[in-house]
Tab-separated table of C-alpha atoms in Angstrom:
chain	number	residue	atom	x	y	z
A	1	MET	CA	-10.361	129.317	137.904
A	2	ARG	CA	-11.171	127.378	134.669
A	3	ASN	CA	-13.317	124.367	135.601
A	4	LEU	CA	-16.208	125.640	133.471
A	5	LYS	CA	-17.075	124.466	129.966
A	6	LEU	CA	-17.256	127.471	127.641
A	7	ILE	CA	-19.582	128.134	124.754
A	8	VAL	CA	-17.903	131.111	123.163
A	9	SER	CA	-20.232	133.203	120.939
A	10	GLY	CA	-18.390	136.329	120.032
A	11	CYS	CA	-19.041	139.979	120.910
A	12	ILE	CA	-20.637	140.587	117.618
A	13	LEU	CA	-23.644	138.704	118.542
A	14	SER	CA	-25.575	135.546	117.962
A	15	LEU	CA	-23.493	132.955	116.342
A	16	ILE	CA	-25.991	130.207	115.999
A	17	LEU	CA	-28.125	132.083	113.490
A	18	LEU	CA	-27.892	129.368	110.879
A	19	THR	CA	-30.784	127.377	112.232
A	20	ALA	CA	-33.526	128.102	114.763
A	21	SER	CA	-33.063	127.453	118.433
A	22	CYS	CA	-34.521	124.144	119.553
A	23	ASN	CA	-36.914	126.020	121.872
A	24	LYS	CA	-38.130	128.389	119.210
A	25	GLN	CA	-41.322	127.628	117.308
A	26	GLY	CA	-41.096	124.440	115.227
A	27	PRO	CA	-42.167	123.792	111.636
A	28	GLU	CA	-45.752	122.528	112.521
A	29	THR	CA	-48.718	122.679	110.266
A	30	LEU	CA	-51.098	125.493	111.243
A	31	PRO	CA	-54.693	126.347	110.150
A	32	SER	CA	-55.019	129.204	107.570
A	33	GLY	CA	-54.529	132.587	109.227
A	34	GLU	CA	-57.236	134.186	107.194
A	35	ASN	CA	-59.829	132.062	109.010
A	36	ILE	CA	-58.840	132.745	112.603
A	37	PRO	CA	-60.681	135.699	114.161
A	38	GLU	CA	-58.363	135.796	117.199
A	39	LEU	CA	-55.328	136.139	114.936
A	40	GLN	CA	-56.945	138.862	112.896
A	41	ALA	CA	-57.752	140.753	116.118
A	42	ALA	CA	-54.249	140.396	117.381
A	43	LEU	CA	-52.946	141.937	114.173
A	44	MET	CA	-55.461	144.758	114.255
A	45	ASP	CA	-54.706	145.557	117.889
A	46	LEU	CA	-51.071	146.239	116.936
A	47	TYR	CA	-51.575	147.667	113.453
A	48	PRO	CA	-55.086	149.080	113.086
A	49	ASP	CA	-54.018	150.721	109.785
A	50	ALA	CA	-52.812	147.619	108.130
A	51	GLN	CA	-53.699	147.323	104.489
A	52	ASN	CA	-53.479	144.564	101.857
A	53	VAL	CA	-52.894	141.872	104.515
A	54	LYS	CA	-51.581	138.533	103.209
A	55	TRP	CA	-51.115	135.627	105.644
A	56	SER	CA	-48.580	132.753	105.294
A	57	GLN	CA	-46.897	130.197	107.533
A	58	LYS	CA	-43.122	130.074	108.159
A	59	ASN	CA	-41.364	127.647	110.557
A	60	GLY	CA	-44.501	127.204	112.662
A	61	TYR	CA	-45.365	130.889	112.881
A	62	TYR	CA	-48.193	132.855	111.361
A	63	VAL	CA	-46.837	135.750	109.247
A	64	ALA	CA	-48.866	138.747	108.171
A	65	GLU	CA	-47.381	140.804	105.336
A	66	PHE	CA	-48.980	144.210	104.832
A	67	THR	CA	-48.467	147.915	104.334
A	68	ALA	CA	-49.180	150.600	106.929
A	69	PRO	CA	-47.817	153.947	108.130
A	70	VAL	CA	-44.515	154.114	110.005
A	71	ASP	CA	-44.901	153.039	113.604
A	72	GLU	CA	-44.284	156.279	115.435
A	73	SER	CA	-43.694	154.292	118.675
A	74	THR	CA	-40.288	153.255	117.424
A	75	GLU	CA	-37.176	155.263	116.989
A	76	VAL	CA	-37.747	155.647	113.209
A	77	ARG	CA	-37.721	159.231	112.010
A	78	SER	CA	-40.545	160.459	109.805
A	79	ALA	CA	-39.760	160.739	106.131
A	80	GLY	CA	-41.571	161.938	103.007
A	81	SER	CA	-43.704	158.792	102.444
A	82	SER	CA	-44.914	157.209	105.764
A	83	MET	CA	-46.259	153.953	104.161
A	84	VAL	CA	-43.884	150.998	104.499
A	85	ASN	CA	-44.019	147.212	104.184
A	86	TYR	CA	-44.317	145.037	107.291
A	87	SER	CA	-44.054	141.382	108.225
A	88	ALA	CA	-45.591	140.600	111.612
A	89	TRP	CA	-44.903	137.140	113.177
A	90	PHE	CA	-47.241	135.387	115.619
A	91	ASN	CA	-46.915	131.994	117.417
A	92	ALA	CA	-49.414	129.203	117.383
A	93	SER	CA	-51.221	130.942	120.327
A	94	TYR	CA	-51.609	134.066	118.322
A	95	GLN	CA	-49.165	135.959	120.386
A	96	TRP	CA	-47.013	138.535	118.667
A	97	GLN	CA	-43.312	137.695	118.442
A	98	MET	CA	-41.592	139.997	115.922
A	99	THR	CA	-42.206	142.650	113.236
A	100	GLU	CA	-39.832	143.231	110.318
A	101	THR	CA	-40.326	146.632	108.649
A	102	ASP	CA	-38.685	147.383	105.271
A	103	ILE	CA	-37.834	151.046	105.713
A	104	PRO	CA	-36.033	153.655	103.523
A	105	LEU	CA	-32.499	154.645	104.441
A	106	ASP	CA	-33.543	158.079	105.538
A	107	MET	CA	-35.879	156.604	108.154
A	108	LEU	CA	-32.968	155.175	110.138
A	109	PRO	CA	-32.193	156.794	113.524
A	110	GLN	CA	-29.444	159.374	113.176
A	111	ALA	CA	-27.234	157.439	115.485
A	112	VAL	CA	-27.337	154.430	113.213
A	113	LEU	CA	-26.630	156.519	110.143
A	114	ASP	CA	-23.641	158.111	111.892
A	115	ALA	CA	-22.371	154.665	112.998
A	116	PHE	CA	-22.661	153.254	109.490
A	117	ASP	CA	-20.892	156.281	107.980
A	118	ALA	CA	-17.969	155.786	110.442
A	119	SER	CA	-17.779	151.935	109.789
A	120	ASP	CA	-15.605	150.036	107.396
A	121	TYR	CA	-18.577	149.548	105.121
A	122	ALA	CA	-19.392	153.177	104.557
A	123	ALA	CA	-18.264	153.100	100.893
A	124	TRP	CA	-20.217	149.897	100.097
A	125	ARG	CA	-23.575	150.012	98.271
A	126	ILE	CA	-26.595	149.782	100.492
A	127	ASP	CA	-29.078	147.261	99.209
A	128	ASP	CA	-31.824	147.169	101.832
A	129	VAL	CA	-32.711	148.401	105.376
A	130	ASP	CA	-34.873	146.460	107.815
A	131	MET	CA	-36.111	147.249	111.282
A	132	LEU	CA	-36.728	144.335	113.678
A	133	ARG	CA	-38.946	144.801	116.673
A	134	ARG	CA	-39.287	141.774	118.880
A	135	ASP	CA	-41.184	140.951	122.124
A	136	GLY	CA	-39.289	142.103	125.198
A	137	VAL	CA	-35.878	142.851	123.583
A	138	GLU	CA	-33.914	145.542	121.812
A	139	THR	CA	-35.030	146.960	118.514
A	140	ILE	CA	-32.441	146.176	115.835
A	141	TYR	CA	-31.744	147.857	112.500
A	142	VAL	CA	-30.177	145.737	109.662
A	143	ILE	CA	-28.375	147.493	106.817
A	144	GLU	CA	-27.581	145.099	103.950
A	145	VAL	CA	-24.581	146.196	101.961
A	146	GLU	CA	-22.722	144.918	98.900
A	147	GLY	CA	-19.023	145.394	98.071
A	148	THR	CA	-15.615	143.600	97.943
A	149	ASP	CA	-13.468	142.547	100.767
A	150	SER	CA	-9.705	143.169	101.142
A	151	THR	CA	-8.933	140.317	98.755
A	152	GLY	CA	-11.268	141.679	96.017
A	153	THR	CA	-13.967	139.083	96.649
A	154	ALA	CA	-17.545	140.238	96.166
A	155	GLN	CA	-19.513	140.020	99.381
A	156	GLU	CA	-22.830	140.810	100.871
A	157	VAL	CA	-22.854	141.778	104.578
A	158	ASP	CA	-25.760	142.344	106.851
A	159	LEU	CA	-24.950	144.801	109.621
A	160	TYR	CA	-27.031	144.745	112.773
A	161	PHE	CA	-27.214	147.989	114.753
A	162	SER	CA	-28.969	148.958	117.993
A	163	ALA	CA	-30.971	152.183	117.931
A	164	ASP	CA	-28.139	154.182	119.494
A	165	GLY	CA	-25.715	153.014	116.797
A	166	LEU	CA	-23.841	150.152	118.281
A	167	LEU	CA	-22.853	147.429	115.811
A	168	VAL	CA	-23.843	144.208	117.475
A	169	LYS	CA	-23.496	141.701	114.693
A	170	ALA	CA	-22.299	141.259	111.148
A	171	VAL	CA	-23.163	138.356	108.851
A	172	VAL	CA	-21.522	137.664	105.583
A	173	ASP	CA	-23.398	136.242	102.535
A	174	ALA	CA	-26.600	135.319	104.441
A	175	ASP	CA	-29.165	133.116	102.624
A	176	PRO	CA	-31.058	135.436	100.250
A	177	ASN	CA	-34.298	133.944	101.617
A	178	TYR	CA	-33.382	134.419	105.217
A	179	ASP	CA	-36.515	135.721	107.035
A	180	TYR	CA	-35.136	136.451	110.567
A	181	SER	CA	-37.233	133.646	112.019
A	182	ASP	CA	-34.466	132.401	114.175
A	183	PHE	CA	-33.899	135.943	115.507
A	184	ILE	CA	-37.162	135.656	117.434
A	185	PRO	CA	-35.900	135.361	121.069
A	186	ASP	CA	-36.555	132.500	123.431
A	187	THR	CA	-38.068	133.337	126.863
A	188	ALA	CA	-35.657	133.623	129.665
A	189	SER	CA	-36.749	132.120	133.029
A	190	GLY	CA	-37.698	134.305	135.954
A	191	SER	CA	-34.472	133.452	137.824
A	192	ILE	CA	-32.319	134.493	134.800
A	193	GLU	CA	-34.291	137.730	134.483
A	194	GLN	CA	-33.770	138.387	138.191
A	195	PHE	CA	-30.039	137.846	137.750
A	196	LEU	CA	-29.881	140.325	134.846
A	197	ALA	CA	-31.859	142.875	136.870
A	198	GLN	CA	-29.523	142.578	139.879
A	199	ASN	CA	-26.235	142.488	138.018
A	200	TYR	CA	-26.999	144.505	134.819
A	201	PRO	CA	-29.914	146.794	135.779
A	202	ASP	CA	-29.640	149.031	132.795
A	203	ALA	CA	-28.851	146.375	130.182
A	204	ARG	CA	-30.787	145.898	127.107
A	205	ILE	CA	-31.378	142.341	125.854
A	206	VAL	CA	-30.515	141.600	122.292
A	207	GLU	CA	-31.129	137.872	122.028
A	208	VAL	CA	-32.029	134.838	124.139
A	209	ASP	CA	-31.109	131.359	122.887
A	210	ILE	CA	-31.783	128.039	124.612
A	211	GLU	CA	-29.723	125.254	123.209
A	212	ASP	CA	-29.294	121.830	124.822
A	213	GLY	CA	-30.759	123.175	128.046
A	214	MET	CA	-28.146	126.017	128.127
A	215	THR	CA	-29.419	129.586	127.941
A	216	GLU	CA	-27.298	132.228	126.273
A	217	VAL	CA	-28.296	135.846	126.768
A	218	GLU	CA	-26.780	138.608	124.687
A	219	ILE	CA	-27.011	142.107	126.145
A	220	ILE	CA	-25.909	145.693	125.561
A	221	ASP	CA	-24.701	147.077	128.836
A	222	GLY	CA	-24.227	150.791	128.267
A	223	ARG	CA	-22.024	150.766	125.161
A	224	ILE	CA	-20.584	147.275	125.747
A	225	CYS	CA	-21.708	143.962	124.235
A	226	ARG	CA	-21.724	141.034	126.736
A	227	ASP	CA	-22.657	137.352	126.416
A	228	LEU	CA	-23.999	135.486	129.412
A	229	LEU	CA	-24.384	131.767	129.749
A	230	PHE	CA	-26.632	129.859	132.194
A	231	ASP	CA	-26.719	126.049	132.695
A	232	SER	CA	-29.740	123.754	132.600
A	233	SER	CA	-30.505	124.597	136.278
A	234	GLU	CA	-30.432	128.376	135.382
A	235	ASN	CA	-27.182	128.821	137.311
A	236	TRP	CA	-24.887	131.606	135.893
A	237	VAL	CA	-21.885	130.065	134.225
A	238	TYR	CA	-20.035	133.101	132.842
A	239	THR	CA	-20.145	136.548	131.341
A	240	ARG	CA	-17.952	137.155	128.382
A	241	THR	CA	-16.885	140.608	127.147
A	242	GLU	CA	-14.603	141.251	124.136
A	243	VAL	CA	-12.025	143.826	125.156
A	244	ARG	CA	-9.295	145.861	123.352
A	245	ARG	CA	-5.732	145.193	124.196
A	246	SER	CA	-5.447	148.744	125.530
A	247	ASP	CA	-8.241	148.005	128.104
A	248	VAL	CA	-6.389	145.009	129.642
A	249	PRO	CA	-5.059	145.908	133.105
A	250	GLU	CA	-1.328	146.402	133.427
A	251	VAL	CA	-1.083	143.615	136.063
A	252	VAL	CA	-2.529	141.171	133.552
A	253	MET	CA	-0.277	142.311	130.659
A	254	SER	CA	2.782	142.145	132.944
A	255	ALA	CA	1.997	138.635	133.901
A	256	LEU	CA	1.490	137.576	130.298
A	257	GLN	CA	4.785	139.236	129.233
A	258	ALA	CA	6.666	137.669	132.056
A	259	SER	CA	5.441	134.198	130.992
A	260	GLU	CA	6.692	131.844	128.253
A	261	TYR	CA	4.100	133.489	126.000
A	262	GLY	CA	5.559	136.992	126.354
A	263	SER	CA	6.925	137.174	122.793
A	264	TYR	CA	3.677	135.939	121.217
A	265	ARG	CA	1.466	138.330	119.149
A	266	ILE	CA	-1.939	139.015	120.545
A	267	ASP	CA	-4.763	138.335	118.107
A	268	GLU	CA	-7.744	139.088	120.427
A	269	VAL	CA	-8.743	139.164	124.035
A	270	ASP	CA	-11.985	138.280	125.914
A	271	TYR	CA	-12.767	139.012	129.550
A	272	TYR	CA	-14.548	136.235	131.527
A	273	GLU	CA	-16.433	136.688	134.848
A	274	SER	CA	-17.537	133.527	136.443
A	275	PRO	CA	-18.449	132.154	139.922
A	276	ASP	CA	-14.975	130.586	140.034
A	277	GLY	CA	-13.040	133.718	139.251
A	278	ASN	CA	-12.407	136.265	136.552
A	279	PHE	CA	-9.777	135.986	133.848
A	280	TYR	CA	-8.672	137.265	130.444
A	281	ARG	CA	-8.439	134.865	127.584
A	282	PHE	CA	-5.814	135.711	124.968
A	283	ASP	CA	-5.676	134.335	121.475
A	284	LEU	CA	-1.951	134.275	120.756
A	285	GLU	CA	0.214	133.649	117.654
A	286	TYR	CA	3.921	133.077	117.237
A	287	GLY	CA	5.318	131.772	113.995
A	288	ASP	CA	3.633	128.397	113.368
A	289	ASP	CA	2.183	128.248	116.867
A	290	ASP	CA	-1.306	129.381	117.930
A	291	VAL	CA	-2.431	129.057	121.519
A	292	LYS	CA	-5.054	130.331	123.920
A	293	VAL	CA	-3.869	131.393	127.320
A	294	ASP	CA	-5.954	132.384	130.424
A	295	VAL	CA	-4.501	135.078	132.799
A	296	ALA	CA	-6.207	135.575	136.110
A	297	ALA	CA	-7.636	139.089	136.560
A	298	ASP	CA	-5.177	139.793	139.345
A	299	GLY	CA	-2.235	138.407	137.312
A	300	SER	CA	-1.620	135.557	139.709
A	301	SER	CA	-1.724	132.796	137.118
A	302	VAL	CA	-1.099	132.197	133.426
A	303	GLU	CA	-2.468	128.895	132.025
A	304	PRO	CA	-2.654	127.551	128.472
A	305	VAL	CA	-6.215	126.480	127.483
A	306	SER	CA	-6.581	122.839	126.982
A	307	GLY	CA	-9.333	120.920	125.152
A	308	ASP	CA	-11.082	120.257	128.457
A	309	ASP	CA	-11.850	123.991	128.804
A	310	PHE	CA	-13.942	124.138	125.626
A	311	PHE	CA	-17.523	123.126	125.159
A	312	GLY	CA	-17.483	119.938	123.088
A	313	GLY	CA	-21.003	119.987	121.603
A	314	ALA	CA	-21.717	120.192	117.904
A	315	PRO	CA	-22.717	123.419	116.106
A	316	ALA	CA	-26.349	123.775	115.022
A	317	GLY	CA	-27.945	122.106	112.021
A	318	ASP	CA	-26.242	121.532	108.725
A	319	VAL	CA	-22.890	122.930	110.045
A	320	ALA	CA	-22.264	119.870	112.206
A	321	SER	CA	-23.127	117.607	109.294
A	322	VAL	CA	-20.780	119.394	106.879
A	323	ILE	CA	-17.913	119.165	109.386
A	324	GLY	CA	-18.624	115.456	109.859
A	325	GLN	CA	-18.483	114.899	106.148
A	326	LEU	CA	-15.440	116.969	105.488
A	327	TYR	CA	-13.442	115.890	108.544
A	328	PRO	CA	-14.658	112.440	109.834
A	329	GLY	CA	-13.863	112.009	113.499
A	330	ALA	CA	-13.255	115.730	114.148
A	331	ARG	CA	-13.776	116.978	117.665
A	332	ILE	CA	-15.404	120.380	118.044
A	333	LEU	CA	-13.309	122.641	120.263
A	334	GLU	CA	-15.008	126.041	119.925
A	335	GLN	CA	-17.215	128.199	117.902
A	336	ASP	CA	-16.982	131.929	117.490
A	337	ASN	CA	-17.843	134.823	115.230
A	338	ASP	CA	-15.017	136.097	112.991
A	339	ASP	CA	-15.612	139.078	110.783
A	340	GLY	CA	-19.173	138.005	109.918
A	341	TYR	CA	-18.417	134.336	109.549
A	342	LEU	CA	-19.022	131.473	111.893
A	343	LYS	CA	-15.606	129.971	112.794
A	344	VAL	CA	-15.653	126.463	114.247
A	345	GLU	CA	-12.403	125.299	115.693
A	346	ILE	CA	-11.898	121.511	115.368
A	347	TRP	CA	-9.299	118.957	116.324
A	348	HIS	CA	-8.654	116.625	113.330
A	349	ASP	CA	-5.653	114.519	112.273
A	350	SER	CA	-3.725	115.724	115.271
A	351	ARG	CA	-4.137	119.415	114.228
A	352	GLU	CA	-6.366	122.316	115.257
A	353	LYS	CA	-8.274	123.609	112.242
A	354	ASP	CA	-10.506	126.574	111.690
A	355	VAL	CA	-13.579	125.828	109.570
A	356	TYR	CA	-15.522	128.922	108.363
A	357	PHE	CA	-19.224	129.171	107.315
A	358	ASN	CA	-21.107	132.152	105.815
A	359	GLY	CA	-24.498	133.383	107.070
A	360	ALA	CA	-26.332	130.897	104.784
A	361	GLY	CA	-24.542	127.996	106.572
A	362	GLU	CA	-22.324	127.225	103.490
A	363	TRP	CA	-18.759	126.062	104.053
A	364	VAL	CA	-16.433	128.838	102.874
A	365	ARG	CA	-12.906	127.539	103.789
A	366	THR	CA	-10.830	125.684	106.284
A	367	GLU	CA	-7.373	126.727	107.346
A	368	TRP	CA	-4.625	125.509	109.642
A	369	ASP	CA	-1.090	126.429	110.456
A	370	VAL	CA	1.772	124.539	108.827
A	371	ARG	CA	5.455	124.733	109.571
A	372	ILE	CA	7.704	126.314	106.996
A	373	SER	CA	9.551	122.978	106.822
A	374	GLU	CA	6.219	121.348	105.763
A	375	LEU	CA	5.933	123.372	102.610
A	376	PRO	CA	6.266	121.288	99.399
A	377	GLU	CA	9.544	121.605	97.506
A	378	ALA	CA	7.577	123.113	94.505
A	379	VAL	CA	6.201	125.809	96.788
A	380	ASN	CA	9.630	126.683	98.208
A	381	SER	CA	11.106	126.783	94.664
A	382	THR	CA	8.438	129.223	93.467
A	383	LEU	CA	8.870	131.436	96.521
A	384	SER	CA	12.631	131.512	96.153
A	385	ALA	CA	12.475	132.285	92.476
A	386	GLU	CA	9.724	134.935	92.609
A	387	TYR	CA	10.620	136.632	95.889
A	388	PRO	CA	14.464	136.251	96.252
A	389	ASP	CA	14.549	139.261	98.730
A	390	TYR	CA	11.915	137.822	101.021
A	391	ARG	CA	11.810	134.835	103.536
A	392	ALA	CA	8.799	132.794	104.523
A	393	ASP	CA	7.804	133.766	107.966
A	394	ASP	CA	4.394	132.037	108.481
A	395	ALA	CA	2.261	129.677	106.495
A	396	LYS	CA	-1.266	128.271	106.444
A	397	PHE	CA	-2.836	125.551	104.376
A	398	VAL	CA	-6.286	126.546	103.104
A	399	GLN	CA	-9.065	124.407	101.668
A	400	THR	CA	-12.066	125.864	99.865
A	401	PRO	CA	-14.913	124.446	97.723
A	402	ASP	CA	-12.880	125.673	94.681
A	403	GLY	CA	-9.447	124.185	95.621
A	404	GLU	CA	-6.535	124.133	98.022
A	405	TYR	CA	-3.483	126.391	98.405
A	406	TYR	CA	-0.777	127.587	100.787
A	407	LEU	CA	-1.049	131.103	102.205
A	408	VAL	CA	2.494	132.240	102.970
A	409	GLU	CA	3.562	135.372	104.811
A	410	MET	CA	6.813	136.694	103.473
A	411	GLU	CA	9.075	139.224	105.216
A	412	GLY	CA	11.702	141.392	103.430
A	413	ARG	CA	14.075	144.194	104.408
A	414	GLY	CA	12.755	147.227	106.172
A	415	ASP	CA	9.816	145.357	107.749
A	416	ARG	CA	8.199	144.793	104.377
A	417	GLU	CA	5.640	142.087	104.345
A	418	ILE	CA	3.651	140.362	101.535
A	419	ILE	CA	1.207	137.480	101.567
A	420	VAL	CA	1.413	134.989	98.771
A	421	ARG	CA	-1.159	132.360	97.660
A	422	VAL	CA	0.527	129.363	95.984
A	423	ALA	CA	-0.761	125.883	94.980
A	424	ALA	CA	0.962	122.723	96.062
A	425	ASP	CA	2.516	122.399	92.635
A	426	GLY	CA	4.124	125.828	92.930
A	427	THR	CA	1.603	127.713	90.796
A	428	LEU	CA	1.094	131.344	92.080
A	429	LEU	CA	-2.536	132.171	92.585
């Protein structure tokens, strides 16, 4: 069932947004756009009312920035003033690739407004709204918000919505100069397009990325996000769908509960379809132990996931370099999206560690489980003195650019729980 190598990308889509795909336009030197009649004609064909056009070059693309009326061919609703700012991207062959439109909040489709109002970010301040139209794929609306997370840390989050209000991606603290150039999709081969048409006839493509010969296609199938992977020969490797625990079939849950992992807490679940069989992958936690377990779709087998079941390639761009500098000799196990961060799981110093990066590709933190018995004496002394009615139940060691600390989950009477941050010398943070 599990002889495939998995590149896990997350249901909230497009993990490798930190650098452009290797098949996307490269940073070549191009002639000035103002002096190319074919390029001017391509722009005027799309936007005959463009005004104040200024050309530039970014990452090997021609970019025209201009003002024009709202494009009524999109889902954008008409508002008081119809003139908005555009950035239209063309490749070196003068073919249109993407248009970013800076639109007012009240020009968002009603479904996007309703979805945002129902989200966890509804109370955050809206800083900017962009509409992204790209060649051959789904139109995306990006709402940039500012606020504070559950720990009181100030954050900026970019929320990517489809026109019908489905949140397909969240990115925390993206580079302020991020220009969406790596969101221009690669071109899927004819055989991949045929596979999609046969198996997901009503799906809308959100993104196509080609990395190291592997093609990842992210789709919206009805109201469901799915990630598909194809190998270098364009053979289908898997389809991955994030699912809620309540959607897992009873036969699968029964098999898990009857196994040695029955008492573990379920953190998240993904459903995999592949040529070799379908299975549910559970991320489980129990005290100091984290494990991934695959359960066959018919409940016939329960198998822990070993390192051989992960894709061992390096993440894109500077992320791989940072990991190599911070953790020499580390082996990449998996990369995934976690609440807007890129989470890279590594094996280093005989431990599995989770390394987190924000949308700008900056290292945010690394954390790994530690046993309660591994806590320094100074930490135990502080916990005993400050929280005499609680006991330490779970602990992680956390490294950040600003320092290191232990994150300890404490349990008290009546199912009371608190989480304490404490430095190795026993100082409460």
